[in-house]
Short mmCIF file of C-alpha atoms in Angstrom, two decimals:
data_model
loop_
_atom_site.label_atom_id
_atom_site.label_comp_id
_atom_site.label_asym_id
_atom_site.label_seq_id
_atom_site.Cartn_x
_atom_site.Cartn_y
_atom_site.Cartn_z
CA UNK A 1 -45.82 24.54 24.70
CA UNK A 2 -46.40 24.46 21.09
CA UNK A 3 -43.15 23.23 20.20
CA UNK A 4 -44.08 20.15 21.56
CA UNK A 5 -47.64 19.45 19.69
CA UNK A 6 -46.69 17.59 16.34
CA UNK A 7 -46.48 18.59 12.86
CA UNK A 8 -50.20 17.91 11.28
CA UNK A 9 -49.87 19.96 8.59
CA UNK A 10 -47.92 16.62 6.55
CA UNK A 11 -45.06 18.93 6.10
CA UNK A 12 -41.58 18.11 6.64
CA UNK A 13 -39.72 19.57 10.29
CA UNK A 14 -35.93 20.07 10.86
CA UNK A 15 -33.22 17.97 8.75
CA UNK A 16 -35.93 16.22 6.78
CA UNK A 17 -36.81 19.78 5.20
CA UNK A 18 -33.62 20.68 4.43
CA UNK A 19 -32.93 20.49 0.26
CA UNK A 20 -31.21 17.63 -0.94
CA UNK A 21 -28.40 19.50 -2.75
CA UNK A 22 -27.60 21.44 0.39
CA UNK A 23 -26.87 18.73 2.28
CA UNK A 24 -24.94 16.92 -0.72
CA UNK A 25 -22.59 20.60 -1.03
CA UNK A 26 -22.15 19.89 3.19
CA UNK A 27 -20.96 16.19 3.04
CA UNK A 28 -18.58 16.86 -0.13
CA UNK A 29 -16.53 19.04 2.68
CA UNK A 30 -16.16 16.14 4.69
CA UNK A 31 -14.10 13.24 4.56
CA UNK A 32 -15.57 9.76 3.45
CA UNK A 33 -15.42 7.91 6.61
CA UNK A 34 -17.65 10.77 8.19
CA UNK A 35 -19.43 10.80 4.77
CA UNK A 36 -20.82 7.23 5.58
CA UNK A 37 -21.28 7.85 9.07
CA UNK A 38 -24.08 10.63 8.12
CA UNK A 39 -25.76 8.60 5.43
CA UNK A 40 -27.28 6.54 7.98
CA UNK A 41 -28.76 9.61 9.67
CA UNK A 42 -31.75 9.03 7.51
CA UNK A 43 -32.98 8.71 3.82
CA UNK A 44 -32.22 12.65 2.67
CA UNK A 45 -28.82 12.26 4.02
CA UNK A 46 -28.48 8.43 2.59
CA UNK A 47 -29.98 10.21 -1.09
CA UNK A 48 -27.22 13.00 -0.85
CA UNK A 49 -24.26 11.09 0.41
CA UNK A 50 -24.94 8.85 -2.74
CA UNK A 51 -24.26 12.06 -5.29
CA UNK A 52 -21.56 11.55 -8.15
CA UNK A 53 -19.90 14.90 -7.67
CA UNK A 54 -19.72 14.45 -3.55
CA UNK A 55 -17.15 11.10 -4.37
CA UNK A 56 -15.57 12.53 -7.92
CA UNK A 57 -14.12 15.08 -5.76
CA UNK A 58 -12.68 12.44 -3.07
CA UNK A 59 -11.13 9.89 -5.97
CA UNK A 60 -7.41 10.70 -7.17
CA UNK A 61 -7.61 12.78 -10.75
CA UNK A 62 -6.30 9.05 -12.01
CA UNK A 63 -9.28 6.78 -10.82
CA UNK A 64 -10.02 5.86 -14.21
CA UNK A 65 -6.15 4.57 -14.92
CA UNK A 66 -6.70 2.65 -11.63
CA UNK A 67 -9.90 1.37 -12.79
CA UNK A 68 -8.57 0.21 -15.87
CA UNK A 69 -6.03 -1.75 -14.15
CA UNK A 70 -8.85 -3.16 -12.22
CA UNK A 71 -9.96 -4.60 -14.91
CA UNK A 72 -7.03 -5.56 -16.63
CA UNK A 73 -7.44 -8.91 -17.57
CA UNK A 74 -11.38 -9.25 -17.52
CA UNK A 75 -12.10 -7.35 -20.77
CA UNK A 76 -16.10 -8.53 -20.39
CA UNK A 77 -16.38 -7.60 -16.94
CA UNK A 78 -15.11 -3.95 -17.58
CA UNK A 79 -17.43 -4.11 -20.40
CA UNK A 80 -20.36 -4.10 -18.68
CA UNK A 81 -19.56 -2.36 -15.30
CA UNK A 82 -21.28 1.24 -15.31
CA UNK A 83 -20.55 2.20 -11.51
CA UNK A 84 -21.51 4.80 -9.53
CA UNK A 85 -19.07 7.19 -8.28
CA UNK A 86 -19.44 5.96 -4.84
CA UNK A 87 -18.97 2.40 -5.52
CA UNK A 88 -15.87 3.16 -7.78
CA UNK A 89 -14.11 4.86 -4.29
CA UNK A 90 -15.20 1.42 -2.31
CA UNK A 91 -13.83 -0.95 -5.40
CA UNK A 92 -10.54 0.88 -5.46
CA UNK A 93 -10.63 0.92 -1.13
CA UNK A 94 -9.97 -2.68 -1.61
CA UNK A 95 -7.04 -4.81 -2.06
CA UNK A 96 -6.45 -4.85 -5.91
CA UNK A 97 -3.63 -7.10 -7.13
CA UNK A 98 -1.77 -5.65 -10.42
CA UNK A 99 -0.57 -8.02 -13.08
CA UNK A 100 -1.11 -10.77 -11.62
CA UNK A 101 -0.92 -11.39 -7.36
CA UNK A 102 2.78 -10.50 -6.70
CA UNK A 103 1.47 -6.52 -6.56
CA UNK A 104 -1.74 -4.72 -5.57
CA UNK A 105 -2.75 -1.19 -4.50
CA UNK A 106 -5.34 0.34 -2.75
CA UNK A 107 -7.02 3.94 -1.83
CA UNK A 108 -6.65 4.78 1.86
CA UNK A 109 -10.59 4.93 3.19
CA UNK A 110 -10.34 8.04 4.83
CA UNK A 111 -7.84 10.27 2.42
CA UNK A 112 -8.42 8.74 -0.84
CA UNK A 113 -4.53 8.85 -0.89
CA UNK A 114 -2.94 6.13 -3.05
CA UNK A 115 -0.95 2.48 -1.71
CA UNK A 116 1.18 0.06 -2.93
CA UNK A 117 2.66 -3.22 -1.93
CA UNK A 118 5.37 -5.04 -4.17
CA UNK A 119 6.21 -8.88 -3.00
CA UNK A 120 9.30 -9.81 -2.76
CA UNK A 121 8.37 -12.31 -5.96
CA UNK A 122 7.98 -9.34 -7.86
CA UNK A 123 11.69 -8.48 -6.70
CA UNK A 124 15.21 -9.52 -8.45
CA UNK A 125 17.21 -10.65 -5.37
CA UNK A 126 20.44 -11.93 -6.13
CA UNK A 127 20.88 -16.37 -5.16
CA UNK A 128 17.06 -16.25 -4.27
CA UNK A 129 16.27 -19.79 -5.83
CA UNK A 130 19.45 -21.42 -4.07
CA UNK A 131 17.89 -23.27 -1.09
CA UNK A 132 21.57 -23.47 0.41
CA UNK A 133 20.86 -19.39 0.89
CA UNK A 134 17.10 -18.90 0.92
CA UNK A 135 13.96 -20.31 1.91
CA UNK A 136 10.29 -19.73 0.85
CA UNK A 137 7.82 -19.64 4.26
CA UNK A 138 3.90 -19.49 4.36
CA UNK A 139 2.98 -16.93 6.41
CA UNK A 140 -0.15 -14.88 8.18
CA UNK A 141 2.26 -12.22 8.85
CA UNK A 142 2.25 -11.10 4.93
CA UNK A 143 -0.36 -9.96 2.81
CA UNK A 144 0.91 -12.16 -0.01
CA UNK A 145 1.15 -15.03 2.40
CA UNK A 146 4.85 -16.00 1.95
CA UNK A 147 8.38 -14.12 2.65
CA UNK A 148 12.09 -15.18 1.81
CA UNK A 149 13.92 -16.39 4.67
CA UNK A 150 17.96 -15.64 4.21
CA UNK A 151 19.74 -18.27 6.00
CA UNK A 152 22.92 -16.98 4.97
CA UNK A 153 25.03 -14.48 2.48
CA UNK A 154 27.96 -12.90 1.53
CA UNK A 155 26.45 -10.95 -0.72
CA UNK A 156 22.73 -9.42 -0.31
CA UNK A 157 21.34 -7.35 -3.38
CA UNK A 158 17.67 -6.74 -3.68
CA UNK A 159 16.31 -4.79 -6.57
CA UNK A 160 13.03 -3.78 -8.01
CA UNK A 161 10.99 -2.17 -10.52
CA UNK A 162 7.61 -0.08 -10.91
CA UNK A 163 6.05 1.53 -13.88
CA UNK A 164 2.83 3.29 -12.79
CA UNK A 165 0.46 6.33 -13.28
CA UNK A 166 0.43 8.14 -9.50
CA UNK A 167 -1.75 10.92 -8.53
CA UNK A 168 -0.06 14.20 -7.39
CA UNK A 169 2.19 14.37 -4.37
CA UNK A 170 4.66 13.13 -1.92
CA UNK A 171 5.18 9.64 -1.72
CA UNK A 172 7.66 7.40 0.56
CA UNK A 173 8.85 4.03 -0.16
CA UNK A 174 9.64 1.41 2.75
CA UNK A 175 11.16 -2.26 2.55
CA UNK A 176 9.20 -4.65 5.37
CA UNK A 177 11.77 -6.73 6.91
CA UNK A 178 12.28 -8.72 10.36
CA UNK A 179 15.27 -10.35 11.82
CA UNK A 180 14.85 -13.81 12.91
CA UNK A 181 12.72 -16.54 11.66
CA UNK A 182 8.91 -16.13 12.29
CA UNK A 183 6.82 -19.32 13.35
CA UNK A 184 3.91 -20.70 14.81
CA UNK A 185 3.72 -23.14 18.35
CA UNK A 186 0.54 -24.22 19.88
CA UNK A 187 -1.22 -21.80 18.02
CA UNK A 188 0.92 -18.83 19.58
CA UNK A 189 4.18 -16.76 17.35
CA UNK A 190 7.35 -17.18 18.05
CA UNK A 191 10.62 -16.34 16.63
CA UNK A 192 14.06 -17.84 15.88
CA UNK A 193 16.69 -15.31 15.98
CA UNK A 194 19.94 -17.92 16.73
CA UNK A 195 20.52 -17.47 12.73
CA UNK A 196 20.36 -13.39 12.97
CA UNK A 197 23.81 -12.45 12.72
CA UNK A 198 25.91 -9.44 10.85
CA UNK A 199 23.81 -6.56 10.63
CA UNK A 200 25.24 -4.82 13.42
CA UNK A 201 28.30 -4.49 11.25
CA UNK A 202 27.88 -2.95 8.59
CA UNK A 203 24.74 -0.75 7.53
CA UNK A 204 22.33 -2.03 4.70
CA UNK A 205 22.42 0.92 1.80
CA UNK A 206 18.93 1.68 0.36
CA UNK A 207 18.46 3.38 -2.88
CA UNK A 208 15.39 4.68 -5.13
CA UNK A 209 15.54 6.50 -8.61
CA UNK A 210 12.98 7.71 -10.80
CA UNK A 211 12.39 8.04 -14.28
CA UNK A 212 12.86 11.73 -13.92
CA UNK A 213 15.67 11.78 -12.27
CA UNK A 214 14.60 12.20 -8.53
CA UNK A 215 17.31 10.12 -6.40
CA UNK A 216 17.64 9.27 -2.72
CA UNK A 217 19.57 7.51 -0.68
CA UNK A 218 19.85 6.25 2.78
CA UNK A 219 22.19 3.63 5.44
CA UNK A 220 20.62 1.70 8.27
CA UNK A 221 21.71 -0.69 10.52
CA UNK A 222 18.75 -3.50 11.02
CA UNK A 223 17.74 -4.44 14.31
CA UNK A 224 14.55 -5.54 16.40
CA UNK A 225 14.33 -8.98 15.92
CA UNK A 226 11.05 -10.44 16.29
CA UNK A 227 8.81 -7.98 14.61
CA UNK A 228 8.12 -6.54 11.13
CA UNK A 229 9.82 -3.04 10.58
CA UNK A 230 9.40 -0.41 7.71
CA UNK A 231 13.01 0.48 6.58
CA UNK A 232 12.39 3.89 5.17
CA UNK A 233 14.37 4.10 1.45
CA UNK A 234 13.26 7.42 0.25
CA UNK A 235 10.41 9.72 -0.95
CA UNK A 236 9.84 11.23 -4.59
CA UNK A 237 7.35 13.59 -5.75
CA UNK A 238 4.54 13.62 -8.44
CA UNK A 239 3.85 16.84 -9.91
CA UNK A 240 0.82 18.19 -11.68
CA UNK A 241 1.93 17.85 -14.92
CA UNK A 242 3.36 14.16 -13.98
CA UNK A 243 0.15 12.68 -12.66
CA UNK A 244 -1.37 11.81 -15.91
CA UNK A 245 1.94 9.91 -17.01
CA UNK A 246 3.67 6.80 -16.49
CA UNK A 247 6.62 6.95 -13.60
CA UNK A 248 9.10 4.72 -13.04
CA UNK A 249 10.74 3.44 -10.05
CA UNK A 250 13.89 1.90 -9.09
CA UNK A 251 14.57 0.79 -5.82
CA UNK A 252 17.07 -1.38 -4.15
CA UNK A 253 18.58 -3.11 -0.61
CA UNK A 254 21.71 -3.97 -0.72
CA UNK A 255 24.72 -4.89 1.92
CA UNK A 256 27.57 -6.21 -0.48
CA UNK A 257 30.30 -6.27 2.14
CA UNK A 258 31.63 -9.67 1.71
CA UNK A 259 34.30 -9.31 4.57
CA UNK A 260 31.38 -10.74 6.66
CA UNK A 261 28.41 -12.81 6.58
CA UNK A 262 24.75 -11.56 7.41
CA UNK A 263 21.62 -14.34 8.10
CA UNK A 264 18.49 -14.56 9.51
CA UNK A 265 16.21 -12.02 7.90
CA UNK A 266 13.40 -11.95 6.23
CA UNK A 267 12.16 -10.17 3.29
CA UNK A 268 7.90 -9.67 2.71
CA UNK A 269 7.85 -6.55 0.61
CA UNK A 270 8.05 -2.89 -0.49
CA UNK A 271 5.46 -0.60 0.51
CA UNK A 272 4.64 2.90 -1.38
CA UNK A 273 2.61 5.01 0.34
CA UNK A 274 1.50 8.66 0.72
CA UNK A 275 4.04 10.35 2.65
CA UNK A 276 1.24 11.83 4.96
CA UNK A 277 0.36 8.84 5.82
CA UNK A 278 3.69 7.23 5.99
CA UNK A 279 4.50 9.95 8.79
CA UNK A 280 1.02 9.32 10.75
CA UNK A 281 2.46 5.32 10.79
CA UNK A 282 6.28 6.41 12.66
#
């Protein structure tokens, strides 16, 4: 019975009595989506979920590279930005381009694990300003809003570059392509595949190097027209020692058979992310 007469005494009952720092030690063993969930439980657990050392131990060992690169090209702006550690993990949760808007990365919410997307105008791709070959198409379907459209080719190389400071780990890198040509009608999409033709022939040949020597390769034959697919290239590794240093990529797409002619694909991007994550996605 007199667990149900109220507290007079002005004293604090149950989780509002429990010490700030204890809860803050609790919440840095839990992820940050759950993190934010139990802020709004009330003001000691909105206090403690706001702690530097809860969110220093959830951002990469790099965050302040990534920062930098933020803030590239708005010396003032870095200048005066003093955030907390919680607001640095939302700012790099976000889509931040990188040199420019051909390239941006992001932290996944719930990991902290590190992403990258390259557009295919960040790409050397071999007859891409020949409008007999390829065509440029505005798109909802891409994050940087257009893709190359590959009427036709004897010869299809795509290669790219990356020079960037990754956090320790495995990473995997995918090309996004789709066979046929992607539209809209009466507000609905549709696709044109009667231009997909040749890549049941021969298999496209991906390939990814880095700067210390890690090298993969892999053969695929593309199909499923009509929707976007992640053509797995290869993964490479970031050791301890390697993830306060620069790394360079090299990957490429290529199907140089010229015995036959290949059309109707379309190129949006490469994605690098966390193979963890890139496993969770197949």
């Amino acid at each position: 019975m007199g667990a149900n007469i109220s507290d007079t005494s002005g004293r604090m009952s149950g989780l509002e009595a429990m010490p700030e720092n204890c809860v803050a030690l609790v919440l840095m063993h839990m992820d940050p989506t759950e993190i934010c969930k139990l802020a709004g439980v009330n003001r000691l657990f909105r206090d403690a979920a706001s702690a530097d050392f809860i969110w220093e131990s959830k951002l990469p060992c790099n965050y302040q590279f990534l920062m930098d690169k933020v803030f590239e090209f708005d010396e003032k702006k870095r200048a005066m930005v003093n955030l907390r550690k919680k607001d640095v993990y939302a700012r790099l949760c976000r889509r931040n381009p990188l040199n420019g808007i051909s390239k941006e990365f992001w932290l996944d919410k719930k990991t902290g694990g590190l992403s990258m997307a390259i557009s295919w105008k960040a790409l050397t791709i071999t007859g891409i300003d020949d409008r007999r070959y390829w065509n440029h198409i505005f798109t909802e379907d891409s994050r940087f809003q257009t893709i190359a459209y590959l009427y036709q080719t004897w010869w299809l190389e795509v290669n790219g570059e990356l020079k960037f400071q990754f956090p320790e780990g495995r990473y995997s890198v995918f090309f996004r392509l789709h066979l046929g040509k992607p539209s809209k009608r009466l507000g609905r999409r549709v696709c044109n595949t009667e231009q997909v033709h040749g890549w049941d022939i021969k298999p496209v040949r991906f390939q990814l190097t880095t700067s210390d020597n890690q090298h993969t390769e892999s053969k695929c034959f593309l199909g499923s027209p009509g929707n976007w697919v992640n053509y797995y290239v290869g993964d490479f590794t970031i050791g301890s020692s390697g993830s306060n240093s620069l790394m360079k990529l090299k990957f490429s797409l290529t199907q140089i058979d010229c015995t036959h002619t290949k059309g109707g694909l379309c190129l949006d991007s490469v994605l690098i992310q966390p193979s963890s994550l890139a496993n969770k996605a197949k």
